[in-house]
Every structure is written in structure tokens, then in C-alpha cells.
Coordinates of C-alpha atoms in Angstrom, one line a residue:
X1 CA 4.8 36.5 6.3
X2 CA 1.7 36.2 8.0
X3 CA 1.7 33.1 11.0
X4 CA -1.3 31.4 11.5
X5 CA -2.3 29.1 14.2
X6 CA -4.0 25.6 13.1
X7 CA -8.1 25.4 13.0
X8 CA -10.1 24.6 16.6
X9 CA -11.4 21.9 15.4
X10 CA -8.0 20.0 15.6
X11 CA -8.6 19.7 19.7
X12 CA -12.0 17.9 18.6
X13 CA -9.8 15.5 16.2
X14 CA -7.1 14.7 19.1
X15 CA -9.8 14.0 21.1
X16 CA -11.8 11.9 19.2
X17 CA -8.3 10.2 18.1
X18 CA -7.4 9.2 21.7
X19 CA -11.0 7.6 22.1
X20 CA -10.3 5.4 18.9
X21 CA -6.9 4.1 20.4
X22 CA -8.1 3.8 23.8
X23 CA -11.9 3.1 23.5
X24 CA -11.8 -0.8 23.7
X25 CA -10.0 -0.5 27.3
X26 CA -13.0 2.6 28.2
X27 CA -15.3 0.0 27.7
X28 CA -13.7 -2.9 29.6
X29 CA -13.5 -0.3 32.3
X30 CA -17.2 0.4 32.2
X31 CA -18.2 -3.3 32.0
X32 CA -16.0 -4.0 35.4
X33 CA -16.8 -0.3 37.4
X34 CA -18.3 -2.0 40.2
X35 CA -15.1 -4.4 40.5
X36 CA -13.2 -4.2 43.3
X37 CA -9.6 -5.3 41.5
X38 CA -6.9 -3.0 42.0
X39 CA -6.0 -3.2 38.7
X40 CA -9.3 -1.7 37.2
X41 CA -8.7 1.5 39.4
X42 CA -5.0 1.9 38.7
X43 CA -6.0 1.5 34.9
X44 CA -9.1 3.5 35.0
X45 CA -7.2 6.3 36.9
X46 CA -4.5 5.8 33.9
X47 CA -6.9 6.6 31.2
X48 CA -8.4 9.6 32.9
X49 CA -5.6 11.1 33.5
X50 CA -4.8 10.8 29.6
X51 CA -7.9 12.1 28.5
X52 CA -7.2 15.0 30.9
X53 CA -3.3 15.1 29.8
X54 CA -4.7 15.1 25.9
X55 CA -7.3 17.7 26.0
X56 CA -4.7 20.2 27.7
X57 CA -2.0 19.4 25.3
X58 CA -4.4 19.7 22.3
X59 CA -5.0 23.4 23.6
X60 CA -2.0 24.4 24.3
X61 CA -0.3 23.4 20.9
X62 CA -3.7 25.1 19.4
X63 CA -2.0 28.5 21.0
X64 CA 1.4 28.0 20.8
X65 CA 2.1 26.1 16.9
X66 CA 2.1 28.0 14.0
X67 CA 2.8 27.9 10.4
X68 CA 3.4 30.1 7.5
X69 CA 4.0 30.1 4.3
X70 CA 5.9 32.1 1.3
X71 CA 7.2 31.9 -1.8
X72 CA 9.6 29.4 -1.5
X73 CA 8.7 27.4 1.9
X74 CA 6.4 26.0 4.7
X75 CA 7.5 28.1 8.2
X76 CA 6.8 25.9 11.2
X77 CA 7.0 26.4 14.7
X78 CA 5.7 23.7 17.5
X79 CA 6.6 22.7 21.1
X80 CA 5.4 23.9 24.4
X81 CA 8.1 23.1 26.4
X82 CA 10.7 22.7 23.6
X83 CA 10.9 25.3 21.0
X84 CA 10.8 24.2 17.1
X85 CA 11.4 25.8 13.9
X86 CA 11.6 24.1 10.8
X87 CA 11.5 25.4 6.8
X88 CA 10.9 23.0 4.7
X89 CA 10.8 24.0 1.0
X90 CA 8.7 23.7 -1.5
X91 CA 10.9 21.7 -3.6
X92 CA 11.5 18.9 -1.3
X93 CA 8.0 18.3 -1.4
X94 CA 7.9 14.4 -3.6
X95 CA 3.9 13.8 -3.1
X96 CA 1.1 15.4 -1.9
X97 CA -2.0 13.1 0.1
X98 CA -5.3 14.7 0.7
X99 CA -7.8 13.0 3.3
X100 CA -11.4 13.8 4.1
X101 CA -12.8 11.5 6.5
X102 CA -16.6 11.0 6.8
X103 CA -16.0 13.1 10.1
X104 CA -14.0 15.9 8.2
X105 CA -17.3 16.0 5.6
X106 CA -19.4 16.7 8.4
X107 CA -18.0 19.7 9.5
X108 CA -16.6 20.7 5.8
X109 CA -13.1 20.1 6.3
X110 CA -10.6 18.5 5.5
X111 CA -6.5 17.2 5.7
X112 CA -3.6 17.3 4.1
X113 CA -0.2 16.1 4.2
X114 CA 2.6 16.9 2.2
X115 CA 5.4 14.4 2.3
X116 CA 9.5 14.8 2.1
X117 CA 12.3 12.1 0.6
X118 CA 13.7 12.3 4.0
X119 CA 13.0 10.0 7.3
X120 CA 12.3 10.3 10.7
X121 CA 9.2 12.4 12.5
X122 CA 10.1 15.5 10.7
X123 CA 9.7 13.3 7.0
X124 CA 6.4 15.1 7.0
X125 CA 4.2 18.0 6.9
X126 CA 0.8 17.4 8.4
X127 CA -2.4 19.6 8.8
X128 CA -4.9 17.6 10.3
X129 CA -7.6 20.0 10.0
X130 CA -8.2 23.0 8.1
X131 CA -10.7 24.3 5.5
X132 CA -10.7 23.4 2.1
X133 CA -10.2 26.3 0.8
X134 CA -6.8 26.5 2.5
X135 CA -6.0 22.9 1.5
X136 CA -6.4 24.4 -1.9
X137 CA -4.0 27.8 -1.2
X138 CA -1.2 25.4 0.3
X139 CA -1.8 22.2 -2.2
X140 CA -1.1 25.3 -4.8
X141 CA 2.1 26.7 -3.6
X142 CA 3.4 23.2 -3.8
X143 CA 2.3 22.2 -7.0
X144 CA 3.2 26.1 -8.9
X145 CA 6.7 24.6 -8.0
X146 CA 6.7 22.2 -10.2
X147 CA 4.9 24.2 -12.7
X148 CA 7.2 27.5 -13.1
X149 CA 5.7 28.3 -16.1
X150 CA 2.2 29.4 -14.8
X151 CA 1.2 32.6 -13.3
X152 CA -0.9 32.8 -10.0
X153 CA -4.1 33.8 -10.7
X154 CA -5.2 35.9 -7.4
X155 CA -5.6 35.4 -4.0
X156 CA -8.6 34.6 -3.9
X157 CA -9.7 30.8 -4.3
X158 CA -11.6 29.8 -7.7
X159 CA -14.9 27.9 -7.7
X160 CA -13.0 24.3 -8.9
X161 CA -10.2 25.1 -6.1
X162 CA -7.4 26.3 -8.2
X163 CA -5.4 29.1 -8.6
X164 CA -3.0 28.6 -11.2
X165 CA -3.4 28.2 -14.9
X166 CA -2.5 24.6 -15.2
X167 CA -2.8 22.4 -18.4
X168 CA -6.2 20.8 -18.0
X169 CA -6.5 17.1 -16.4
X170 CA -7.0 13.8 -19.0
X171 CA -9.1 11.5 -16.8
X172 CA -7.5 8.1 -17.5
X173 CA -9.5 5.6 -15.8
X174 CA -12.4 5.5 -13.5
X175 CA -14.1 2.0 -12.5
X176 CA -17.3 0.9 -14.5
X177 CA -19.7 -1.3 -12.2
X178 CA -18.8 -4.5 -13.9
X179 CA -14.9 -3.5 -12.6
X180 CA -16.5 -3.1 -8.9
X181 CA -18.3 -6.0 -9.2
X182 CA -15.1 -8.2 -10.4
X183 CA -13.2 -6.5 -7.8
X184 CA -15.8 -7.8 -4.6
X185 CA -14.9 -11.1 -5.9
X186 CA -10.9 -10.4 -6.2
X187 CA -10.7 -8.9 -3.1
X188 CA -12.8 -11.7 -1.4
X189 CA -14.5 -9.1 1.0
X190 CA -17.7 -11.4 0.5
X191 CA -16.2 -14.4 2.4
X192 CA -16.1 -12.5 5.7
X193 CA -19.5 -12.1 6.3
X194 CA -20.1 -15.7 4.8
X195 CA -18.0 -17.2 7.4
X196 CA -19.7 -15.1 10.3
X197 CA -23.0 -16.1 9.0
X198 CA -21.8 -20.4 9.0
X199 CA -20.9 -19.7 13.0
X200 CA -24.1 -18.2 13.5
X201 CA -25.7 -20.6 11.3
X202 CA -24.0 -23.7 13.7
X203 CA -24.8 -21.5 16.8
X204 CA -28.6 -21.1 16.3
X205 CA -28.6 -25.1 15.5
X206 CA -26.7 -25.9 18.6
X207 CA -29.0 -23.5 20.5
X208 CA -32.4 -24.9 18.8
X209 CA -30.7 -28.7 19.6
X210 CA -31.2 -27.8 23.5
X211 CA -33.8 -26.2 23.5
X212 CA -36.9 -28.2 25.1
X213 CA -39.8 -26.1 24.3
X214 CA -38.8 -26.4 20.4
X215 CA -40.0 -30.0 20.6
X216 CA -37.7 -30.8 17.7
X217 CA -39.7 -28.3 15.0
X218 CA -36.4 -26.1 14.6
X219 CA -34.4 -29.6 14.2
X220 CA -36.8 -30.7 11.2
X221 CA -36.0 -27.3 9.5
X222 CA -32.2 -27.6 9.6
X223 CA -32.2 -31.3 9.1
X224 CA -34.4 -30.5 5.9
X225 CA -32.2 -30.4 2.5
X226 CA -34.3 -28.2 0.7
X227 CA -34.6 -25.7 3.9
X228 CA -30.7 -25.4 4.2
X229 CA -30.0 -25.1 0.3
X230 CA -32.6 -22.5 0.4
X231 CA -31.2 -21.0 3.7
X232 CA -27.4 -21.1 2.5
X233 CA -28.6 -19.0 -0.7
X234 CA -29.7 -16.6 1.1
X235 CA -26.7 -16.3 3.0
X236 CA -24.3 -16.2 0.0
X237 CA -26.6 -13.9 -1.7
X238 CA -26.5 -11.4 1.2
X239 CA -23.0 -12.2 1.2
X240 CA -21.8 -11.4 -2.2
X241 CA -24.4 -8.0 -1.9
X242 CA -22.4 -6.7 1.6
X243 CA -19.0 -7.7 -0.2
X244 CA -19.9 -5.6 -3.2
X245 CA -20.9 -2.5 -1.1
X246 CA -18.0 -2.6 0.7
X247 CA -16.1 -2.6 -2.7
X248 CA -17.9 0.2 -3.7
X249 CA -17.8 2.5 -0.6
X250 CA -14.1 1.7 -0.8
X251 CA -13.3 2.2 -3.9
X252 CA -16.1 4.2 -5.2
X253 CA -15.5 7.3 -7.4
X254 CA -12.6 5.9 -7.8
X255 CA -10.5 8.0 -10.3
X256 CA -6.9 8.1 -12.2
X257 CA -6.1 11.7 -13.8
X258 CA -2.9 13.7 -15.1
X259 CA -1.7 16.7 -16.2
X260 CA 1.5 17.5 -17.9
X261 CA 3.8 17.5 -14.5
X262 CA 1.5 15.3 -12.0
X263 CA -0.2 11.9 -11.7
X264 CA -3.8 12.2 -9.1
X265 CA -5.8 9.5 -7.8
X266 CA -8.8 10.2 -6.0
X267 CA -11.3 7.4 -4.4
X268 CA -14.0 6.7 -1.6
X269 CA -17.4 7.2 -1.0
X270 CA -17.8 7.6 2.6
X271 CA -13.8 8.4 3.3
X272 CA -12.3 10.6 0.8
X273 CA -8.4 10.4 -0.5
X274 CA -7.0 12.1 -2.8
X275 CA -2.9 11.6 -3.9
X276 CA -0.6 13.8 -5.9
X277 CA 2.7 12.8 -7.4
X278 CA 5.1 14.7 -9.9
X279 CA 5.4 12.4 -12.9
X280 CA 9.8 13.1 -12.6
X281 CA 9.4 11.9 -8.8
X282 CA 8.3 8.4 -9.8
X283 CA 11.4 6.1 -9.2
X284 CA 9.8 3.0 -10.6
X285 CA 6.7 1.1 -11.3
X286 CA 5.4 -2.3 -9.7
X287 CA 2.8 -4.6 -11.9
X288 CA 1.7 -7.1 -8.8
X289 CA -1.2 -9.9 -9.9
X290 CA -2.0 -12.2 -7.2
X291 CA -3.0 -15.8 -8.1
X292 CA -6.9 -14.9 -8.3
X293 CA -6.2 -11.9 -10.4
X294 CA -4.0 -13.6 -13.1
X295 CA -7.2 -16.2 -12.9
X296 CA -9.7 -12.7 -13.6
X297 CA -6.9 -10.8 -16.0
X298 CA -6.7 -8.1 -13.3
X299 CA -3.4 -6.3 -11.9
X300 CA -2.2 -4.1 -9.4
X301 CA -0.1 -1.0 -10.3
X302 CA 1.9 1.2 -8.0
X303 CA 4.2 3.8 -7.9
X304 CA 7.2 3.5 -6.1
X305 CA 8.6 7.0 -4.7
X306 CA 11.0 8.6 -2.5
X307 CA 8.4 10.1 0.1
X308 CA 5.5 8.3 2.2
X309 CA 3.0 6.9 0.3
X310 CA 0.5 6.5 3.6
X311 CA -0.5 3.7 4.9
X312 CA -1.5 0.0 3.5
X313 CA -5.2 1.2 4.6
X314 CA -5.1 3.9 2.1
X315 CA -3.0 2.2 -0.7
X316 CA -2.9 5.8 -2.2
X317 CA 0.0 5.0 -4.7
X318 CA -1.9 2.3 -6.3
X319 CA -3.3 3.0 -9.6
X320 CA -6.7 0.9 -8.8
X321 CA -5.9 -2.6 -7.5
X322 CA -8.0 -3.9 -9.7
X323 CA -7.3 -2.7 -13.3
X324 CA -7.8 -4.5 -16.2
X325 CA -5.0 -6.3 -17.8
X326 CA -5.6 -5.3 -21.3
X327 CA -5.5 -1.7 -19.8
X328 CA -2.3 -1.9 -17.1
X329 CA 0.2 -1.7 -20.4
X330 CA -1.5 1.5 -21.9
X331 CA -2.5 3.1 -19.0
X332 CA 1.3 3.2 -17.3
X333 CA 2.7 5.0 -20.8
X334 CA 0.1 7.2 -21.0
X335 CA 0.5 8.6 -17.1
X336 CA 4.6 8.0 -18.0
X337 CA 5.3 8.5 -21.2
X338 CA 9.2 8.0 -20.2
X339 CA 8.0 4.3 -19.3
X340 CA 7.0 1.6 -21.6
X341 CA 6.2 -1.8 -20.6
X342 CA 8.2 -4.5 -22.4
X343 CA 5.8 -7.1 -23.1
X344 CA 8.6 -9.3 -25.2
X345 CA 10.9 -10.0 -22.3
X346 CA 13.8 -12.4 -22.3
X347 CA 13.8 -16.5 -20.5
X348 CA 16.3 -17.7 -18.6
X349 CA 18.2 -20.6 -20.3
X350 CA 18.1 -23.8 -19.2
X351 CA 21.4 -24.2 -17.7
X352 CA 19.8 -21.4 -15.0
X353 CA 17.2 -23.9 -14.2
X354 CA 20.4 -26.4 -13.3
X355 CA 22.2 -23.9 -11.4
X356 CA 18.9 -23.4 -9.4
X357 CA 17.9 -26.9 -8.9
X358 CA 21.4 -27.8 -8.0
X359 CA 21.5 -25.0 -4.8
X360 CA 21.6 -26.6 -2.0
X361 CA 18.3 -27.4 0.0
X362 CA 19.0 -25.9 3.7
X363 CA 15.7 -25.1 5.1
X364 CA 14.9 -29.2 3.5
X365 CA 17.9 -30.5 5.4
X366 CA 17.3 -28.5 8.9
X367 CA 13.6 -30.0 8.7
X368 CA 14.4 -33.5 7.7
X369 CA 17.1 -33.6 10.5
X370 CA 14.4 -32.3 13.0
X371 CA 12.4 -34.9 11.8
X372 CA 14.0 -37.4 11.8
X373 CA 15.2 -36.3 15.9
X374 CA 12.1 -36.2 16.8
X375 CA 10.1 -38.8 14.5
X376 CA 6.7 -37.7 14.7
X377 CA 4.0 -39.9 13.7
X378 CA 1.8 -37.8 11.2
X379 CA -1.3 -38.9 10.5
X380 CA -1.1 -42.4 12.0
X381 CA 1.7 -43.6 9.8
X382 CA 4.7 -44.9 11.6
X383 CA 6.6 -43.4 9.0
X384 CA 4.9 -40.1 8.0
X385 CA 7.9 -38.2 8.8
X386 CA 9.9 -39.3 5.9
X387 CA 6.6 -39.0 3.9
X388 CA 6.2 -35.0 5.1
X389 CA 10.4 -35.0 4.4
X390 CA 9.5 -35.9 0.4
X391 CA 6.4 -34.0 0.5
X392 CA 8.4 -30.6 1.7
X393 CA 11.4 -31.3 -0.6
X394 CA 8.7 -32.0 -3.3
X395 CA 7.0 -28.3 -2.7
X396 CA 10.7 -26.4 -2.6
X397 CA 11.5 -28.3 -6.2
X398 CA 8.3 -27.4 -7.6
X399 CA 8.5 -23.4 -6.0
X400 CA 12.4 -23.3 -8.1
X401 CA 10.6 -24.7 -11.4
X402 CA 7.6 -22.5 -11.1
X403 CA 9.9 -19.2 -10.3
X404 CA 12.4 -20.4 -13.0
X405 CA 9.1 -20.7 -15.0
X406 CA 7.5 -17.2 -14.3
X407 CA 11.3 -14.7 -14.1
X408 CA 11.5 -12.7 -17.2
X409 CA 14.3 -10.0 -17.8
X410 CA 14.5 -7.4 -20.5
X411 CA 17.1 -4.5 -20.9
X412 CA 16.0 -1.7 -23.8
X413 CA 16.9 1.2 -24.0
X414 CA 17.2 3.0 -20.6
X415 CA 15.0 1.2 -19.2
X416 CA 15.4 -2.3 -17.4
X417 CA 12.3 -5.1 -16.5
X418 CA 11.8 -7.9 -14.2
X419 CA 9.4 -10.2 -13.8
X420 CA 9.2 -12.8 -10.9
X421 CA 7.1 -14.9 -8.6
X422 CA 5.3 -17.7 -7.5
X423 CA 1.5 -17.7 -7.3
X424 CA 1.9 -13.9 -7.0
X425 CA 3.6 -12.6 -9.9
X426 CA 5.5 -8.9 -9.9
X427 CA 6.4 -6.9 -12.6
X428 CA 9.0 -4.2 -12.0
X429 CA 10.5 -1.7 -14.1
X430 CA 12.7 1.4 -13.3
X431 CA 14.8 3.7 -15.7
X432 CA 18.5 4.0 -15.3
X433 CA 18.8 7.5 -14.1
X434 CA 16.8 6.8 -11.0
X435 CA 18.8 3.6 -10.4
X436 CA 21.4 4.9 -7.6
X437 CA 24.0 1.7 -7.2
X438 CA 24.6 -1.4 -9.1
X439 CA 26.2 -5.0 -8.2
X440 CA 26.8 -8.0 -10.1
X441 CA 27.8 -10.8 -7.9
X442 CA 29.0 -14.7 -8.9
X443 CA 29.0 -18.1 -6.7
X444 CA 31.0 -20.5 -7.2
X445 CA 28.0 -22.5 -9.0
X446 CA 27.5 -19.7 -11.4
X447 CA 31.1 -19.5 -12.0
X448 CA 31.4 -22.7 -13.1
X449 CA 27.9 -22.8 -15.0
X450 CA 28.4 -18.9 -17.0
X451 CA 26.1 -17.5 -14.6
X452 CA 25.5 -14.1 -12.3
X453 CA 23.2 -12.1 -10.1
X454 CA 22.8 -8.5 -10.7
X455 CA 21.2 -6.1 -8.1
X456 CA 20.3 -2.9 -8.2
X457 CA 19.1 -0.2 -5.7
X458 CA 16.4 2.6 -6.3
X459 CA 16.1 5.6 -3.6
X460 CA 12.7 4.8 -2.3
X461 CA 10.8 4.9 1.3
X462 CA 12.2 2.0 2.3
X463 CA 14.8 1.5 -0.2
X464 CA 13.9 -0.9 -3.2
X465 CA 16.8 -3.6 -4.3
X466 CA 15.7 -5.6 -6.6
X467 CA 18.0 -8.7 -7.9
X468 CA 17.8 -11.2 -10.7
X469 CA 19.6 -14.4 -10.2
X470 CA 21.4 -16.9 -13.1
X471 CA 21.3 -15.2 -15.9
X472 CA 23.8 -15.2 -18.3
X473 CA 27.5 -13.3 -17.7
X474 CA 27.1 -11.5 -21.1
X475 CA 23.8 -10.4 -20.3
X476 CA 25.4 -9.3 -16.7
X477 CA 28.2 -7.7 -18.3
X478 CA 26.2 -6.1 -20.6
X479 CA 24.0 -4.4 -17.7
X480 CA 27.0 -3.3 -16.2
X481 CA 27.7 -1.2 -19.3
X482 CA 24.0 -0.3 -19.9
X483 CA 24.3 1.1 -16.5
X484 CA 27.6 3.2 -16.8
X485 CA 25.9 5.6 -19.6
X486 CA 23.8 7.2 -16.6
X487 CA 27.0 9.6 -16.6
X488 CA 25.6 11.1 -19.4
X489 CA 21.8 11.3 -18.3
X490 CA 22.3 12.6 -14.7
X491 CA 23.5 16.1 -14.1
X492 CA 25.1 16.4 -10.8
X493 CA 24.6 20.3 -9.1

């Protein structure tokens, strides 16, 4: 086995890194270098002696980490003052995320990381930088693992990257232009600019206002109807035009593709990611639709695994935030054809409604009592604090009729759904052999009234419980036993 050290390239990455975290305060410092404050000099001292202390550092783990790599594992070694070895096998490996910054395209590299079920700061193996070509020998060590069948090809790299025969990729889903264009408007990326453009907008009339050299011509324009209609189309034009391009350079080539063992999903224009995920490492899968996208029949859809699925930046286990409702159903059997969505789910019965309504109102109570201490009077009335006391017990009965209205349950097969929420509505559904504990629990209330709460927990990074509240004690007793067949499904080794 053959150690290699990590590309030169990663000092320039550390370096650049430590300006990104630290750059706002190198530029206060710059602004006040003629300042005489104590402080400035302590904290400008600080920061040099960082960027000296992270250039050395970056050098001397470019000499002294290594990695290898064999048949069956990554070989690591790190520390300068501490030595570290770690062997992490391929096996372990749940998902694989590759990143190419705009920086990284410059130079014609690239990063990957390949990420564990387990926590802490060993959860992960990271190469920052390294060429693609090695991305492409590592990525497929890691994925020949979960495809024993095929036979390495050579050692030298192919022209599409791979080097194993795999079962060609079915592109699922890639974003048409009227999908990017609904999405600028979903995502409401457009409104950020249009608010920045109203300040300005007040600014330049506030500045025009005092000005005396103006002689009032500026004031005629912006007291003119027809000149600020014409004016504010402009600005929501431009608005709606920079909240598109941002839609596109984020989620441009944008792309949803399988194989028979793995799910990818590729996007970005300017900022490249690119996600792997074995399709038997998938522990469950989340249908989210916030308020506007149940308005625009759009929904989220995300895997939910054991290892780190990066950041909320990335989102790089979302299968397009966007997608099409009349697509979400057929897309998720198609990627996982061990999950269906059950679009015939089961309503709670009105006795849950009761049993809900009837729970007592704490967070109501603590706030009436407060406001009633205090008696605060809100909005001029001499009284407004018992009307804000019905108002806020008016929202928390309408939020348990709403909820009541939207939760949806269905058990087939070995496969359970749930379907809750508010304004924001999720979806979840998980199959019983990745389900690793079960509960069923009973108040006093649901005693009396026929009613339970069943919970369940799925291995995930955090852990995922999920619960459903009053439903019937058959249906609860019949999970129970639904869930006691896993014996036969799960081989323990």
C-alpha cells in the first residue's frame, strides 16, 4: 500500500478559508490602522499571528498526513504533535458528497467527502483538494463495494471517470426553465433585492428632499404617480430577473439519476455538488410542502440517512426542492422501488378531535396570567389584554383543528405513513426493517376516550422519532403487531 500525502494546493484552501472566517475583522482593522485603541493592536496582533500560526500548520500537515488506500479500506494518518491512525472501511461508508467550488474549477480540482453512520470528528472522511481523476479512483473503491458483482476495469481512469462496469444511469428528473422560473417565485429570492431597492428608493427621496440645489425638480418626479408606477416596475422587473438568476446558478443543471444500487444528485452552475447514496442506506423519506408550495403544487423531497448529509447550504439530500407534485409520487418509487407512497391514507376520527381540543391550554393559561399581572394596554384599549387573551386562545384552537385537519396515517404492508402540519405540511414514510424501537403510550384522556400515541425511532444523523397522537387503540395495537414481524425481515450477524 502506497501512502500519499494530500495535494499543495490544500495550503492555498486553508488559507483562503481563514480569510473567509476572519476577513470582516481584517477589514475593520484596516479601516481603524491609524487608531490609537489598545484594543485594535491587541486584536490586530491576534489575527497575525493566526495567519502566521495557519500557514505553518497548513505545511506541516501537507508533510506529515497521509492516506492510503486498498481493497477493503481508507488508511489515515494525521497529527503533528499527536500521532493518528485510523482505517475506516469501505463498508461503513453510507453516502458519498462531491464539491467543486468555483475556486476548485479554476485550478481543475476538486473535493470529496465520504461520510460514516457514526459521530464525532472522526464521522468523516474529508479530501479537500485533490484532482479529479483521484476523486474518481477513491469515489470507485467506495462504490465497487456496493457493487460486488462488477470487475475493475484498469488502473487507469476512463474518459467519463469510471472504472467499473456499472449498470448504466436512468436520468430521472432534471429542471425545465418553467420549473426554475416557478422556483424564483417559491423560494422568494426576488423579494430581497426588492426590499433593498424600497430603502434605496426612500433614501434617494430623503436625500433629493434636502437637497437645495435640486430646487424641488427631484421632488416633482417622486411626487409624480405615473413616474413612481413606472419606477417601481422597473424595480420588480429587475427584481424578479436577479431572483431568477440566482435560482438558476443555484440550482442549475440541476439533476436526479440512479443506477441499480445508488441514488445521485448533481446541481450548480457556478458551485458544483454532486451526492451519492446506496438505495438500501435510505432509512426513510420526507415529502415537506411549505404553505406557498401547496399554493404552486410543488414539494420538497429528502432522504433521510444514517451519515451527514452536509450542510443546509448544500441541501444535498434533497431530491430538488421544488418538484412537481404530480411527479414527487412517481419519482420516489422509481429511485425506491421498496417505497410507495400511499396516497389513500387513513383520518383521524372525530373523538381524536375531542381528545385534542379537550388538552389542556398551558402556554394560553401562563400568558393570560401574565396578562392579566401586568395589564398592558394594547393598542389604546383599556382592555386589550383580555382581547390579545381571546385572540391567542382563538389561534391555539384553530392550530389543533387545522393539524387535526391535515394528520393522515396509513399502515400497508411493511411500510408505515404520516402526514402532519400546519401551514407546512410533512409527509413521512419509513419501512419496518429500518425502524429500530417502538412505543405506544396512553394518557389518562386517551384512556378514557379509546385513544393512543405511537412513536417510533429511525437510526438517522440526528435520530428521527416520529409520533402520531389519538388514534385509535386497535389501530395502535395493530402497529404494535405490524411492527413485531421485523423478526422475520432483519437478519442479525
Amino acid at each position: 500500500m502506497d501512502m500519499k500525502h494530500y495535494h499543495p494546493l490544500t495550503v492555498l484552501f486553508d488559507i483562503i478559508g481563514f480569510f473567509k472566517n476572519f476577513g470582516i475583522l481584517a477589514v475593520i482593522l484596516f479601516l481603524n490602522k491609524g487608531s490609537d485603541s489598545t484594543f485594535f493592536h491587541i486584536m490586530g496582533w491576534v489575527l497575525l499571528v493566526s495567519f502566521v500560526y495557519t500557514v505553518v500548520a497548513s505545511i506541516w500537515k501537507l508533510f506529515t498526513n497521509r492516506y492510503g488506500t486498498d481493497d477493503r479500506a481508507f488508511h489515515l494518518k494525521s497529527g503533528i504533535f499527536e500521532k493518528t491512525e485510523r482505517t475506516v472501511n469501505y463498508e461503513k461508508i453510507q453516502n458519498v458528497q462531491r464539491y467543486t467550488s468555483f475556486l476548485h474549477k479554476l485550478l481543475r480540482m476538486t473535493s470529496i467527502t465520504f461520510e460514516t453512520g457514526t459521530s464525532g470528528v472522526n464521522a468523516n472522511v474529508p479530501f479537500p483538494v485533490l484532482t479529479r481523476s483521484e476523486a474518481d479512483r477513491l469515489e470507485s473503491l467506495v462504490k465497487r463495494t456496493s457493487h460486488p458483482d462488477s470487475q475493475i476495469m484498469n488502473d487507469e481512469p476512463q474518459p467519463d471517470g469510471g472504472r467499473w462496469n456499472e449498470t448504466e444511469r436512468v436520468i430521472h428528473f432534471t429542471p425545465t426553465h418553467q420549473d426554475l422560473v416557478k422556483a424564483s417565485f417559491t423560494s422568494l429570492s426576488f423579494l430581497f433585492f426588492l426590499a433593498i431597492a424600497s430603502s434605496l428608493l426612500a433614501k434617494i427621496g430623503a436625500l433629493f428632499h434636502l437637497e437645495e440645489a435640486a430646487e424641488g425638480w427631484f421632488e416633482s418626479i417622486l411626487s409624480s404617480g405615473w413616474m413612481i408606477a413606472g419606477f417601481l416596475a422597473i424595480v420588480i422587473m429587475l427584481s424578479i430577473s436577479v431572483g431568477i438568476l440566482i435560482t438558476f446558478v443555484k440550482y442549475g443543471k440541476y439533476e436526479i439519476a440512479s443506477d441499480d444500487k445508488r441514488i445521485y444528485i448533481s446541481k450548480g452552475v457556478l458551485d458544483e455538488t454532486a451526492f451519492s447514496i446506496a438505495k438500501d442506506r435510505v432509512q426513510a423519506v420526507e415529502i415537506t410542502q411549505s404553505f406557498m408550495k401547496r399554493l404552486l403544487g410543488l414539494a420538497e423531497v429528502k432522504l433521510i440517512s444514517i451519515g451527514d448529509l452536509g450542510d443546509n447550504d448544500n441541501e444535498v439530500s434533497t431530491l430538488y426542492p421544488f418538484l412537481p407534485m404530480q411527479r414527487t409520487y412517481s419519482i420516489i418509487s422509481e429511485l425506491l422501488p421498496d417505497y410507495e407512497v400511499c396516497q389513500q391514507m387513513k383520518k383521524l376520527p372525530r373523538k381524536s378531535l375531542a381528545a385534542r381540543l379537550l388538552k389542556p391550554y398551558w402556554f394560553w393559561l401562563i400568558a393570560t396570567i401574565l396578562l392579566v399581572y401586568f395589564k398592558p394596554a394594547l393598542l389604546d384599549f383599556t382592555y386589550g389584554w383580555a382581547i390579545a387573551s381571546a385572540v391567542l386562545l382563538a389561534f391555539i384552537v384553530a392550530r389543533r383543528l387545522i393539524v387535526y385537519h391535515n394528520t393522515r396515517y396509513a399502515l400497508t404492508g411493511s411500510q408505515i405513513q404520516l402526514s402532519q402540519g400546519m401551514f407546512e405540511k410533512t409527509t413521512f414514510i419509513t419501512r419496518r426493517d429500518k425502524i429500530a424501537e417502538v412505543s405506544v403510550k396512553r394518557s389518562k384522556l386517551q384512556q378514557w376516550m379509546g385513544l393512543a400515541t405511537i412513536g417510533f425511532i429511525n437510526r438517522a444523523k440526528p435520530v428521527r422519532y416520529e409520533s402520531l397522537s389519538d388514534i385509535p387503540i386497535q389501530d395502535a395495537e395493530r402497529f404494535y403487531q405490524w411492527y413485531a414481524k421485523r423478526v422475520t425481515e432483519v437478519l442479525l450477524k
